[in-house]
Tab-separated table of N, CA and C in Angstrom:
chain	number	residue	atom	x	y	z
A	162	MET	N	-14.059	9.214	-3.403
A	162	MET	CA	-13.174	8.136	-2.872
A	162	MET	C	-12.923	7.087	-3.934
A	163	ALA	N	-11.649	6.635	-4.050
A	163	ALA	CA	-11.307	5.716	-5.187
A	163	ALA	C	-12.003	4.398	-4.956
A	164	THR	N	-12.428	3.848	-6.107
A	164	THR	CA	-13.033	2.497	-6.033
A	164	THR	C	-12.166	1.407	-6.612
A	165	ASP	N	-11.040	1.738	-7.288
A	165	ASP	CA	-10.123	0.802	-7.821
A	165	ASP	C	-8.685	1.341	-7.637
A	166	VAL	N	-7.956	0.729	-6.753
A	166	VAL	CA	-6.620	1.168	-6.356
A	166	VAL	C	-5.614	0.072	-6.593
A	167	THR	N	-4.520	0.404	-7.287
A	167	THR	CA	-3.455	-0.533	-7.450
A	167	THR	C	-2.244	0.004	-6.655
A	168	LEU	N	-1.733	-0.771	-5.696
A	168	LEU	CA	-0.607	-0.320	-4.792
A	168	LEU	C	0.665	-1.073	-5.241
A	169	TYR	N	1.723	-0.298	-5.354
A	169	TYR	CA	3.025	-0.903	-5.673
A	169	TYR	C	3.981	-0.647	-4.396
A	170	ILE	N	4.705	-1.645	-3.966
A	170	ILE	CA	5.647	-1.543	-2.959
A	170	ILE	C	6.948	-2.128	-3.334
A	171	GLY	N	7.949	-1.388	-3.207
A	171	GLY	CA	9.317	-1.933	-3.653
A	171	GLY	C	9.786	-1.465	-5.053
A	172	LEU	N	10.976	-1.903	-5.469
A	172	LEU	CA	11.512	-1.483	-6.756
A	172	LEU	C	11.107	-2.544	-7.792
A	173	ALA	N	10.768	-2.124	-9.047
A	173	ALA	CA	10.557	-3.005	-10.114
A	173	ALA	C	11.894	-3.641	-10.457
A	174	PRO	N	11.937	-4.866	-10.926
A	174	PRO	CA	10.893	-5.767	-11.266
A	174	PRO	C	10.431	-6.582	-10.043
A	175	TYR	N	10.913	-6.288	-8.868
A	175	TYR	CA	10.646	-7.097	-7.693
A	175	TYR	C	9.622	-6.504	-6.785
A	176	ASN	N	8.877	-5.497	-7.307
A	176	ASN	CA	7.871	-4.886	-6.467
A	176	ASN	C	6.692	-5.740	-6.227
A	177	ALA	N	5.988	-5.548	-5.031
A	177	ALA	CA	4.768	-6.247	-4.741
A	177	ALA	C	3.655	-5.379	-5.323
A	178	LYS	N	2.616	-5.999	-5.786
A	178	LYS	CA	1.402	-5.396	-6.358
A	178	LYS	C	0.138	-5.767	-5.672
A	179	PHE	N	-0.633	-4.865	-5.200
A	179	PHE	CA	-1.857	-5.190	-4.551
A	179	PHE	C	-2.997	-4.338	-5.138
A	180	ARG	N	-4.224	-5.071	-5.286
A	180	ARG	CA	-5.351	-4.293	-5.766
A	180	ARG	C	-6.438	-4.159	-4.665
A	181	PHE	N	-7.047	-3.049	-4.601
A	181	PHE	CA	-8.089	-2.745	-3.574
A	181	PHE	C	-9.317	-2.219	-4.400
A	182	SER	N	-10.409	-2.743	-4.042
A	182	SER	CA	-11.735	-2.316	-4.577
A	182	SER	C	-12.680	-1.944	-3.512
A	183	ASP	N	-12.378	-2.237	-2.257
A	183	ASP	CA	-13.230	-1.755	-1.241
A	183	ASP	C	-12.615	-0.476	-0.604
A	184	PRO	N	-13.314	0.622	-0.712
A	184	PRO	CA	-12.846	1.933	-0.251
A	184	PRO	C	-12.448	1.947	1.226
A	185	VAL	N	-13.157	1.209	2.027
A	185	VAL	CA	-12.800	1.208	3.513
A	185	VAL	C	-11.492	0.502	3.741
A	186	VAL	N	-11.319	-0.603	3.101
A	186	VAL	CA	-10.039	-1.298	3.225
A	186	VAL	C	-8.888	-0.526	2.732
A	187	TRP	N	-9.049	0.038	1.604
A	187	TRP	CA	-8.034	0.915	1.020
A	187	TRP	C	-7.685	2.070	1.925
A	188	GLU	N	-8.657	2.698	2.485
A	188	GLU	CA	-8.400	3.868	3.356
A	188	GLU	C	-7.672	3.360	4.617
A	189	GLY	N	-7.894	2.276	5.138
A	189	GLY	CA	-7.003	1.767	6.285
A	189	GLY	C	-5.599	1.528	5.887
A	190	VAL	N	-5.379	1.033	4.665
A	190	VAL	CA	-3.963	0.817	4.315
A	190	VAL	C	-3.370	2.152	3.955
A	191	ARG	N	-4.025	2.994	3.264
A	191	ARG	CA	-3.564	4.280	2.885
A	191	ARG	C	-3.196	5.142	4.102
A	192	SER	N	-4.018	5.161	5.166
A	192	SER	CA	-3.690	5.865	6.371
A	192	SER	C	-2.448	5.317	7.032
A	193	GLN	N	-2.192	4.005	6.948
A	193	GLN	CA	-0.984	3.481	7.539
A	193	GLN	C	0.237	4.029	6.775
A	194	ILE	N	0.173	3.980	5.386
A	194	ILE	CA	1.157	4.456	4.530
A	194	ILE	C	1.467	5.983	4.852
A	195	ILE	N	0.504	6.728	4.873
A	195	ILE	CA	0.647	8.202	5.052
A	195	ILE	C	1.200	8.489	6.441
A	196	GLY	N	0.830	7.688	7.530
A	196	GLY	CA	1.302	7.927	8.849
A	196	GLY	C	2.827	7.460	8.919
A	197	ALA	N	3.196	6.388	8.212
A	197	ALA	CA	4.619	5.938	8.132
A	197	ALA	C	5.485	6.930	7.409
A	198	MET	N	4.971	7.417	6.297
A	198	MET	CA	5.714	8.465	5.476
A	198	MET	C	5.929	9.685	6.294
A	199	ASN	N	4.866	10.187	7.009
A	199	ASN	CA	5.030	11.401	7.739
A	199	ASN	C	6.018	11.188	8.951
A	200	ALA	N	6.050	10.001	9.506
A	200	ALA	CA	6.975	9.761	10.628
A	200	ALA	C	8.384	9.435	10.175
A	201	GLY	N	8.461	9.066	8.906
A	201	GLY	CA	9.740	8.672	8.325
A	201	GLY	C	10.125	7.105	8.635
A	202	LYS	N	9.244	6.518	9.362
A	202	LYS	CA	9.378	5.071	9.663
A	202	LYS	C	8.026	4.468	10.151
A	203	GLY	N	7.906	3.193	10.178
A	203	GLY	CA	6.634	2.554	10.665
A	203	GLY	C	6.355	1.338	9.807
A	204	THR	N	5.277	0.714	10.183
A	204	THR	CA	4.889	-0.499	9.493
A	204	THR	C	3.646	-0.270	8.729
A	205	ILE	N	3.506	-1.108	7.666
A	205	ILE	CA	2.326	-1.154	6.803
A	205	ILE	C	1.886	-2.557	6.829
A	206	GLU	N	0.621	-2.841	7.240
A	206	GLU	CA	0.116	-4.150	7.308
A	206	GLU	C	-1.053	-4.222	6.316
A	207	ILE	N	-0.956	-5.282	5.455
A	207	ILE	CA	-1.920	-5.567	4.400
A	207	ILE	C	-2.380	-7.014	4.573
A	208	ASP	N	-3.775	-7.147	4.668
A	208	ASP	CA	-4.355	-8.479	4.587
A	208	ASP	C	-4.444	-8.850	3.212
A	209	HIS	N	-3.906	-10.101	2.919
A	209	HIS	CA	-3.831	-10.590	1.540
A	209	HIS	C	-4.051	-12.112	1.482
A	210	LYS	N	-5.163	-12.547	0.873
A	210	LYS	CA	-5.490	-13.940	0.772
A	210	LYS	C	-5.335	-14.683	2.102
A	211	GLY	N	-5.867	-14.172	3.177
A	211	GLY	CA	-5.909	-14.869	4.397
A	211	GLY	C	-4.545	-14.717	5.228
A	212	ASN	N	-3.583	-13.992	4.656
A	212	ASN	CA	-2.330	-13.707	5.314
A	212	ASN	C	-2.138	-12.259	5.620
A	213	LYS	N	-1.322	-11.961	6.634
A	213	LYS	CA	-1.058	-10.585	6.893
A	213	LYS	C	0.368	-10.334	6.451
A	214	ILE	N	0.513	-9.316	5.471
A	214	ILE	CA	1.885	-9.018	4.959
A	214	ILE	C	2.272	-7.692	5.698
A	215	VAL	N	3.469	-7.649	6.248
A	215	VAL	CA	3.892	-6.537	6.999
A	215	VAL	C	5.208	-5.947	6.307
A	216	TYR	N	5.139	-4.704	5.972
A	216	TYR	CA	6.281	-3.949	5.394
A	216	TYR	C	6.768	-3.099	6.409
A	217	VAL	N	8.112	-2.859	6.629
A	217	VAL	CA	8.646	-1.947	7.503
A	217	VAL	C	8.981	-0.696	6.554
A	218	TYR	N	8.340	0.404	6.757
A	218	TYR	CA	8.569	1.497	5.899
A	218	TYR	C	9.849	2.222	6.346
A	219	SER	N	10.585	2.698	5.288
A	219	SER	CA	11.707	3.662	5.476
A	219	SER	C	11.667	4.573	4.294
A	220	PRO	N	12.448	5.642	4.319
A	220	PRO	CA	12.432	6.465	3.115
A	220	PRO	C	12.994	5.786	1.855
A	221	PHE	N	13.572	4.595	2.120
A	221	PHE	CA	14.283	3.831	0.907
A	221	PHE	C	13.303	2.806	0.409
A	222	LEU	N	12.056	2.684	0.910
A	222	LEU	CA	11.143	1.722	0.344
A	222	LEU	C	10.116	2.480	-0.540
A	223	PRO	N	10.203	2.302	-1.768
A	223	PRO	CA	9.275	2.987	-2.707
A	223	PRO	C	7.877	2.504	-2.513
A	224	VAL	N	6.919	3.365	-2.362
A	224	VAL	CA	5.526	3.027	-2.183
A	224	VAL	C	4.749	4.024	-3.132
A	225	ASN	N	3.921	3.460	-4.098
A	225	ASN	CA	3.144	4.327	-4.919
A	225	ASN	C	1.877	3.609	-5.330
A	226	TRP	N	0.822	4.351	-5.644
A	226	TRP	CA	-0.357	3.706	-6.035
A	226	TRP	C	-1.110	4.588	-7.139
A	227	VAL	N	-2.018	3.886	-7.835
A	227	VAL	CA	-2.822	4.471	-8.853
A	227	VAL	C	-4.262	4.330	-8.376
A	228	GLU	N	-4.995	5.434	-8.349
A	228	GLU	CA	-6.439	5.439	-7.934
A	228	GLU	C	-7.252	5.750	-9.193
A	229	SER	N	-8.371	5.007	-9.284
A	229	SER	CA	-9.303	5.349	-10.391
A	229	SER	C	-10.734	5.258	-9.735
A	230	GLY	N	-11.634	5.942	-10.355
A	230	GLY	CA	-13.096	5.970	-9.831
A	230	GLY	C	-13.293	7.162	-8.961
A	231	ASP	N	-14.472	7.280	-8.428
A	231	ASP	CA	-14.862	8.459	-7.641
A	231	ASP	C	-14.687	8.100	-6.141
């Protein structure tokens, strides 16, 4: 399981960047992303600095991440 994940949502240079070091938190976000991608639509909720950020996923919203660690 990844211990350091960087998530990018949107198109550069305006993309949002999030870092995850807690594998449990990352797995929660990752499962939302995979579920939305498989359905072709859905929401992705990310807790960030005390706020909840919600993205509405569509095939036109680029979402990618880089995992490192075991």
